[in-house]
Short mmCIF file of the C-alpha atoms (twelve columns), coordinates in Angstrom:
data_MODEL
# 
_entry.id   MODEL 
# 
loop_
_atom_site.group_PDB 
_atom_site.id 
_atom_site.type_symbol 
_atom_site.label_atom_id 
_atom_site.label_alt_id 
_atom_site.label_comp_id 
_atom_site.label_asym_id 
_atom_site.label_seq_id 
_atom_site.Cartn_x 
_atom_site.Cartn_y 
_atom_site.Cartn_z 
_atom_site.pdbx_PDB_model_num 
ATOM 1   C CA . THR A 1   0.000   0.000  0.000   1 
ATOM 2   C CA . LEU A 2   0.994   3.685  -0.273  1 
ATOM 3   C CA . ARG A 3   1.344   3.924  3.528   1 
ATOM 4   C CA . THR A 4   3.695   0.899  3.582   1 
ATOM 5   C CA . ALA A 5   5.731   2.351  0.738   1 
ATOM 6   C CA . ILE A 6   6.168   5.610  2.626   1 
ATOM 7   C CA . LEU A 7   7.261   3.872  5.821   1 
ATOM 8   C CA . VAL A 8   9.741   1.697  3.966   1 
ATOM 9   C CA . GLY A 9   11.140  4.683  2.098   1 
ATOM 10  C CA . ALA A 10  11.480  6.659  5.324   1 
ATOM 11  C CA . ALA A 11  13.324  3.854  7.051   1 
ATOM 12  C CA . ALA A 12  15.795  3.557  4.192   1 
ATOM 13  C CA . CYS A 13  16.581  7.240  3.778   1 
ATOM 14  C CA . CYS A 14  15.133  10.743 3.927   1 
ATOM 15  C CA . ALA A 15  12.959  10.317 0.815   1 
ATOM 16  C CA . SER A 16  10.067  12.339 -0.518  1 
ATOM 17  C CA . ILE A 17  7.132   10.832 -2.321  1 
ATOM 18  C CA . ALA A 18  4.483   13.061 -3.835  1 
ATOM 19  C CA . ASN A 19  1.266   11.746 -5.300  1 
ATOM 20  C CA . VAL A 20  -0.555  14.439 -7.221  1 
ATOM 21  C CA . SER A 21  -3.909  13.983 -8.963  1 
ATOM 22  C CA . GLY A 22  -6.922  15.994 -10.234 1 
ATOM 23  C CA . PHE A 23  -9.078  17.813 -7.680  1 
ATOM 24  C CA . ALA A 24  -7.710  18.910 -4.292  1 
ATOM 25  C CA . PRO A 25  -5.044  16.175 -4.211  1 
ATOM 26  C CA . PRO A 26  -3.653  14.805 -0.987  1 
ATOM 27  C CA . ILE A 27  0.164   15.182 -0.923  1 
ATOM 28  C CA . PHE A 28  2.200   12.773 1.172   1 
ATOM 29  C CA . VAL A 29  5.724   13.885 2.071   1 
ATOM 30  C CA . SER A 30  8.242   11.970 4.196   1 
ATOM 31  C CA . HIS A 31  11.233  13.713 5.762   1 
ATOM 32  C CA . CYS A 32  13.669  11.575 7.786   1 
ATOM 33  C CA . GLY A 33  11.037  9.283  9.150   1 
ATOM 34  C CA . THR A 34  8.274   11.868 9.683   1 
ATOM 35  C CA . SER A 35  5.268   12.261 7.395   1 
ATOM 36  C CA . THR A 36  2.613   14.927 6.898   1 
ATOM 37  C CA . THR A 37  -0.610  14.943 4.880   1 
ATOM 38  C CA . THR A 38  -1.903  18.174 3.379   1 
ATOM 39  C CA . SER A 39  -4.904  18.985 1.228   1 
ATOM 40  C CA . LEU A 40  -5.458  22.213 -0.651  1 
ATOM 41  C CA . ARG A 41  -9.194  21.916 -0.251  1 
ATOM 42  C CA . SER A 42  -9.059  21.285 3.500   1 
ATOM 43  C CA . ASP A 43  -6.667  24.226 3.949   1 
ATOM 44  C CA . VAL A 44  -9.030  26.593 2.154   1 
ATOM 45  C CA . ALA A 45  -12.048 25.260 4.032   1 
ATOM 46  C CA . THR A 46  -10.274 25.602 7.359   1 
ATOM 47  C CA . ALA A 47  -9.295  29.172 6.575   1 
ATOM 48  C CA . ALA A 48  -12.872 30.062 5.642   1 
ATOM 49  C CA . GLU A 49  -14.217 28.497 8.818   1 
ATOM 50  C CA . THR A 50  -11.628 30.377 10.865  1 
ATOM 51  C CA . ASP A 51  -12.653 33.695 9.280   1 
ATOM 52  C CA . ALA A 52  -16.321 32.958 10.008  1 
ATOM 53  C CA . ASP A 53  -15.534 31.998 13.582  1 
ATOM 54  C CA . THR A 54  -13.733 35.286 14.205  1 
ATOM 55  C CA . ILE A 55  -16.907 37.326 13.530  1 
ATOM 56  C CA . GLN A 56  -18.893 37.774 16.714  1 
ATOM 57  C CA . THR A 57  -21.750 40.219 17.149  1 
ATOM 58  C CA . ASP A 58  -24.078 40.817 20.074  1 
ATOM 59  C CA . PRO A 59  -27.506 39.525 18.923  1 
ATOM 60  C CA . LYS A 60  -29.141 42.681 20.280  1 
ATOM 61  C CA . GLU A 61  -26.879 44.825 18.125  1 
ATOM 62  C CA . ALA A 62  -27.453 42.568 15.115  1 
ATOM 63  C CA . VAL A 63  -31.235 42.768 15.456  1 
ATOM 64  C CA . LYS A 64  -30.981 46.572 15.457  1 
ATOM 65  C CA . LEU A 65  -29.467 46.287 11.987  1 
ATOM 66  C CA . PHE A 66  -31.891 43.633 10.781  1 
ATOM 67  C CA . GLY A 67  -34.884 45.690 11.913  1 
ATOM 68  C CA . ARG A 68  -33.595 48.585 9.818   1 
ATOM 69  C CA . LEU A 69  -32.871 46.613 6.663   1 
ATOM 70  C CA . ALA A 70  -35.657 44.008 6.677   1 
ATOM 71  C CA . GLU A 71  -39.015 44.521 4.996   1 
ATOM 72  C CA . LYS A 72  -42.569 43.239 5.239   1 
ATOM 73  C CA . TYR A 73  -42.802 42.602 1.502   1 
ATOM 74  C CA . ILE A 74  -40.698 40.676 -0.975  1 
ATOM 75  C CA . MET A 75  -41.085 39.826 -4.666  1 
ATOM 76  C CA . LEU A 76  -40.121 36.253 -5.535  1 
ATOM 77  C CA . ASP A 77  -41.035 34.618 -8.854  1 
ATOM 78  C CA . ALA A 78  -43.051 36.406 -11.531 1 
ATOM 79  C CA . SER A 79  -44.019 33.146 -13.257 1 
ATOM 80  C CA . ALA A 80  -45.663 31.881 -10.086 1 
ATOM 81  C CA . GLY A 81  -48.316 34.558 -10.491 1 
ATOM 82  C CA . LEU A 82  -49.773 32.512 -13.348 1 
ATOM 83  C CA . CYS A 83  -50.919 29.769 -10.967 1 
ATOM 84  C CA . CYS A 84  -54.664 29.421 -10.316 1 
ATOM 85  C CA . TYR A 85  -54.035 27.962 -6.822  1 
ATOM 86  C CA . SER A 86  -56.700 25.284 -7.302  1 
ATOM 87  C CA . ALA A 87  -54.568 22.329 -6.149  1 
ATOM 88  C CA . CYS A 88  -54.235 20.858 -9.638  1 
ATOM 89  C CA . SER A 89  -52.509 17.470 -9.445  1 
ATOM 90  C CA . ASP A 90  -50.020 18.303 -12.211 1 
ATOM 91  C CA . CYS A 91  -49.409 21.935 -11.229 1 
ATOM 92  C CA . GLU A 92  -45.911 23.097 -12.178 1 
ATOM 93  C CA . TYR A 93  -46.003 25.723 -9.439  1 
ATOM 94  C CA . ARG A 94  -46.336 23.257 -6.565  1 
ATOM 95  C CA . GLU A 95  -43.400 22.727 -4.198  1 
ATOM 96  C CA . PRO A 96  -42.259 19.191 -3.240  1 
ATOM 97  C CA . GLY A 97  -43.665 19.750 0.242   1 
ATOM 98  C CA . GLY A 98  -47.112 20.558 -1.129  1 
ATOM 99  C CA . GLY A 99  -47.021 24.338 -1.001  1 
ATOM 100 C CA . TYR A 100 -46.984 26.755 -3.912  1 
ATOM 101 C CA . ARG A 101 -44.297 28.850 -5.489  1 
ATOM 102 C CA . MET A 102 -45.375 32.394 -4.793  1 
ATOM 103 C CA . ALA A 103 -44.957 35.523 -6.893  1 
ATOM 104 C CA . ASP A 104 -44.558 37.623 -3.770  1 
ATOM 105 C CA . GLN A 105 -45.092 37.440 -0.027  1 
ATOM 106 C CA . SER A 106 -46.065 39.772 2.784   1 
ATOM 107 C CA . SER A 107 -45.569 39.602 6.531   1 
ATOM 108 C CA . ALA A 108 -47.055 41.437 9.490   1 
ATOM 109 C CA . ARG A 109 -43.536 42.384 10.656  1 
ATOM 110 C CA . PRO A 110 -40.286 42.896 8.744   1 
ATOM 111 C CA . LYS A 111 -39.070 39.436 7.780   1 
ATOM 112 C CA . TRP A 112 -36.753 39.626 4.749   1 
ATOM 113 C CA . ILE A 113 -33.881 41.729 3.466   1 
ATOM 114 C CA . PRO A 114 -34.471 41.334 -0.294  1 
ATOM 115 C CA . CYS A 115 -31.391 40.432 -2.309  1 
ATOM 116 C CA . TYR A 116 -32.461 42.656 -5.190  1 
ATOM 117 C CA . ASP A 117 -32.358 46.443 -5.283  1 
ATOM 118 C CA . LYS A 118 -35.413 46.848 -7.488  1 
ATOM 119 C CA . ARG A 119 -37.772 44.349 -9.082  1 
ATOM 120 C CA . GLU A 120 -40.715 44.708 -11.418 1 
ATOM 121 C CA . PHE A 121 -43.324 42.188 -12.570 1 
ATOM 122 C CA . GLU A 122 -44.901 43.899 -15.569 1 
ATOM 123 C CA . SER A 123 -47.511 41.207 -16.136 1 
ATOM 124 C CA . MET A 124 -48.762 41.681 -12.584 1 
ATOM 125 C CA . GLY A 125 -48.389 45.450 -12.501 1 
ATOM 126 C CA . LYS A 126 -46.120 45.272 -9.457  1 
ATOM 127 C CA . GLU A 127 -42.740 46.761 -8.641  1 
ATOM 128 C CA . HIS A 128 -40.652 47.116 -5.504  1 
ATOM 129 C CA . THR A 129 -37.610 49.212 -4.624  1 
ATOM 130 C CA . THR A 130 -35.897 47.996 -1.471  1 
ATOM 131 C CA . LYS A 131 -35.146 50.109 1.594   1 
ATOM 132 C CA . TRP A 132 -31.461 49.288 1.552   1 
ATOM 133 C CA . SER A 133 -31.107 50.359 -2.064  1 
ATOM 134 C CA . SER A 134 -32.934 53.675 -1.740  1 
ATOM 135 C CA . GLU A 135 -31.634 54.688 1.699   1 
ATOM 136 C CA . ILE A 136 -28.008 53.549 1.538   1 
ATOM 137 C CA . PHE A 137 -27.129 54.328 -2.076  1 
ATOM 138 C CA . VAL A 138 -28.643 57.783 -2.187  1 
ATOM 139 C CA . ASP A 139 -25.853 59.555 -4.102  1 
ATOM 140 C CA . GLY A 140 -24.747 56.858 -6.517  1 
ATOM 141 C CA . PRO A 141 -23.993 53.155 -6.968  1 
ATOM 142 C CA . ALA A 142 -21.248 52.917 -4.319  1 
ATOM 143 C CA . VAL A 143 -20.586 53.944 -0.709  1 
ATOM 144 C CA . THR A 144 -17.579 54.057 1.567   1 
ATOM 145 C CA . LYS A 145 -17.555 52.262 4.898   1 
ATOM 146 C CA . GLY A 146 -18.249 55.488 6.741   1 
ATOM 147 C CA . GLU A 147 -21.189 56.346 4.488   1 
ATOM 148 C CA . PHE A 148 -22.596 52.839 4.814   1 
ATOM 149 C CA . VAL A 149 -22.443 52.881 8.613   1 
ATOM 150 C CA . GLU A 150 -23.945 56.364 8.863   1 
ATOM 151 C CA . ARG A 151 -26.833 55.606 6.526   1 
ATOM 152 C CA . VAL A 152 -27.700 52.233 8.032   1 
ATOM 153 C CA . ILE A 153 -27.763 53.780 11.508  1 
ATOM 154 C CA . GLY A 154 -30.026 56.521 10.178  1 
ATOM 155 C CA . MET A 155 -32.623 54.091 8.773   1 
ATOM 156 C CA . GLY A 156 -35.928 53.649 10.559  1 
ATOM 157 C CA . PHE A 157 -36.308 50.590 12.802  1 
ATOM 158 C CA . ALA A 158 -39.286 48.283 13.247  1 
ATOM 159 C CA . PRO A 159 -39.287 45.139 15.435  1 
ATOM 160 C CA . PRO A 160 -38.609 42.304 12.978  1 
ATOM 161 C CA . LEU A 161 -39.553 38.646 12.931  1 
ATOM 162 C CA . GLY A 162 -36.658 36.774 14.479  1 
ATOM 163 C CA . GLY A 163 -33.965 37.589 16.959  1 
ATOM 164 C CA . PRO A 164 -34.345 39.049 20.435  1 
ATOM 165 C CA . TYR A 165 -37.367 41.330 20.638  1 
ATOM 166 C CA . MET A 166 -36.514 45.004 20.702  1 
ATOM 167 C CA . ALA A 167 -38.899 47.948 20.791  1 
ATOM 168 C CA . ALA A 168 -38.248 50.827 18.426  1 
ATOM 169 C CA . SER A 169 -37.669 53.108 21.410  1 
ATOM 170 C CA . ALA A 170 -34.707 50.954 22.498  1 
ATOM 171 C CA . ALA A 171 -33.188 50.422 19.049  1 
ATOM 172 C CA . ALA A 172 -30.876 53.413 18.831  1 
ATOM 173 C CA . ILE A 173 -27.388 52.406 17.697  1 
ATOM 174 C CA . GLU A 174 -24.603 53.859 19.829  1 
ATOM 175 C CA . ASP A 175 -21.941 51.264 19.015  1 
ATOM 176 C CA . GLU A 176 -21.127 51.366 15.294  1 
ATOM 177 C CA . SER A 177 -19.062 48.162 15.289  1 
ATOM 178 C CA . ALA A 178 -21.907 45.860 14.179  1 
ATOM 179 C CA . ALA A 179 -22.693 48.060 11.166  1 
ATOM 180 C CA . ALA A 180 -18.983 48.234 10.337  1 
ATOM 181 C CA . THR A 181 -18.782 44.431 10.515  1 
ATOM 182 C CA . LEU A 182 -21.735 44.111 8.142   1 
ATOM 183 C CA . PHE A 183 -19.917 46.342 5.665   1 
ATOM 184 C CA . ASP A 184 -16.837 44.107 5.888   1 
ATOM 185 C CA . VAL A 185 -18.947 40.985 5.333   1 
ATOM 186 C CA . LEU A 186 -20.520 42.483 2.208   1 
ATOM 187 C CA . ALA A 187 -17.582 44.420 0.767   1 
ATOM 188 C CA . GLY A 188 -14.780 41.999 1.594   1 
ATOM 189 C CA . GLU A 189 -11.458 43.790 1.119   1 
ATOM 190 C CA . LYS A 190 -12.933 46.525 -1.082  1 
ATOM 191 C CA . GLU A 191 -12.830 50.131 0.124   1 
ATOM 192 C CA . LYS A 192 -16.264 50.771 -1.345  1 
ATOM 193 C CA . LEU A 193 -19.424 48.692 -1.509  1 
ATOM 194 C CA . THR A 194 -21.502 48.876 -4.666  1 
ATOM 195 C CA . ARG A 195 -25.236 48.373 -4.878  1 
ATOM 196 C CA . HIS A 196 -24.662 45.430 -7.205  1 
ATOM 197 C CA . ARG A 197 -22.161 43.747 -4.894  1 
ATOM 198 C CA . MET A 198 -24.398 44.162 -1.853  1 
ATOM 199 C CA . GLY A 199 -27.245 42.357 -3.608  1 
ATOM 200 C CA . LYS A 200 -24.901 39.684 -4.939  1 
ATOM 201 C CA . GLU A 201 -23.289 38.999 -1.552  1 
ATOM 202 C CA . MET A 202 -26.656 38.812 0.203   1 
ATOM 203 C CA . LYS A 203 -27.759 36.268 -2.407  1 
ATOM 204 C CA . VAL A 204 -24.749 34.156 -1.423  1 
ATOM 205 C CA . LEU A 205 -25.481 34.538 2.295   1 
ATOM 206 C CA . SER A 206 -29.096 33.508 1.678   1 
ATOM 207 C CA . ASN A 207 -28.002 30.307 -0.118  1 
ATOM 208 C CA . GLY A 208 -29.666 31.420 -3.327  1 
ATOM 209 C CA . GLU A 209 -32.966 32.538 -1.801  1 
ATOM 210 C CA . GLU A 210 -34.512 35.872 -2.744  1 
ATOM 211 C CA . GLY A 211 -34.032 37.403 0.689   1 
ATOM 212 C CA . LEU A 212 -32.152 37.128 3.973   1 
ATOM 213 C CA . THR A 213 -34.124 35.996 7.003   1 
ATOM 214 C CA . TRP A 214 -32.977 36.574 10.577  1 
ATOM 215 C CA . ALA A 215 -31.435 33.095 10.764  1 
ATOM 216 C CA . MET A 216 -29.256 33.787 7.704   1 
ATOM 217 C CA . PHE A 217 -28.411 37.341 8.748   1 
ATOM 218 C CA . SER A 218 -27.442 36.428 12.291  1 
ATOM 219 C CA . GLU A 219 -25.261 33.552 11.086  1 
ATOM 220 C CA . ALA A 220 -23.367 35.879 8.752   1 
ATOM 221 C CA . LEU A 221 -22.654 38.266 11.633  1 
ATOM 222 C CA . GLY A 222 -21.882 35.581 14.199  1 
ATOM 223 C CA . ALA A 223 -24.786 36.733 16.369  1 
ATOM 224 C CA . LYS A 224 -25.300 33.597 18.451  1 
# 
């Protein structure tokens, strides 16, 4: 076996054996009787997990942000608006669990941060411009970290669905660190955050869904 070959080679002399193949190959190296196993994929994964673990945010501070950015309304799938919702057995708009794909959804309290900046369903006569798009990117398609933090803090707050309950009267933001962390999560190493990138990064954080819920948002900020 490969393990036996390595041990034999190590006992004979300080040999090096490298086995390289296709995707994320394991590399076995023997130096004077000692061996190590490395994997490019595991190294990258470990680094990503370490970065995620370093982000920690007080849930109360995170919910102050979520309650500013989240909305009661979200537009989902324009084609779903063609459904008659009559429980047809061969309906193409039914979900595997039995529910329906919806064109849009509403909630009694802010529930989603939409991943789009603006969306329009012409056939339904509906359109929606998101709070984050209109209130953060007021002067153009990009903002600095300072502008982002200032504008998010200045947004109106409403108690959202999810997270620790907080009344609007107690939702003033005095510590800017959570908003600054959100900018870093969305902008990465960029000095400015564009409207396009913000929507794109939120789509990633939502695992491809049309909006971020509290569970997704709090995970991204390490608000446990």
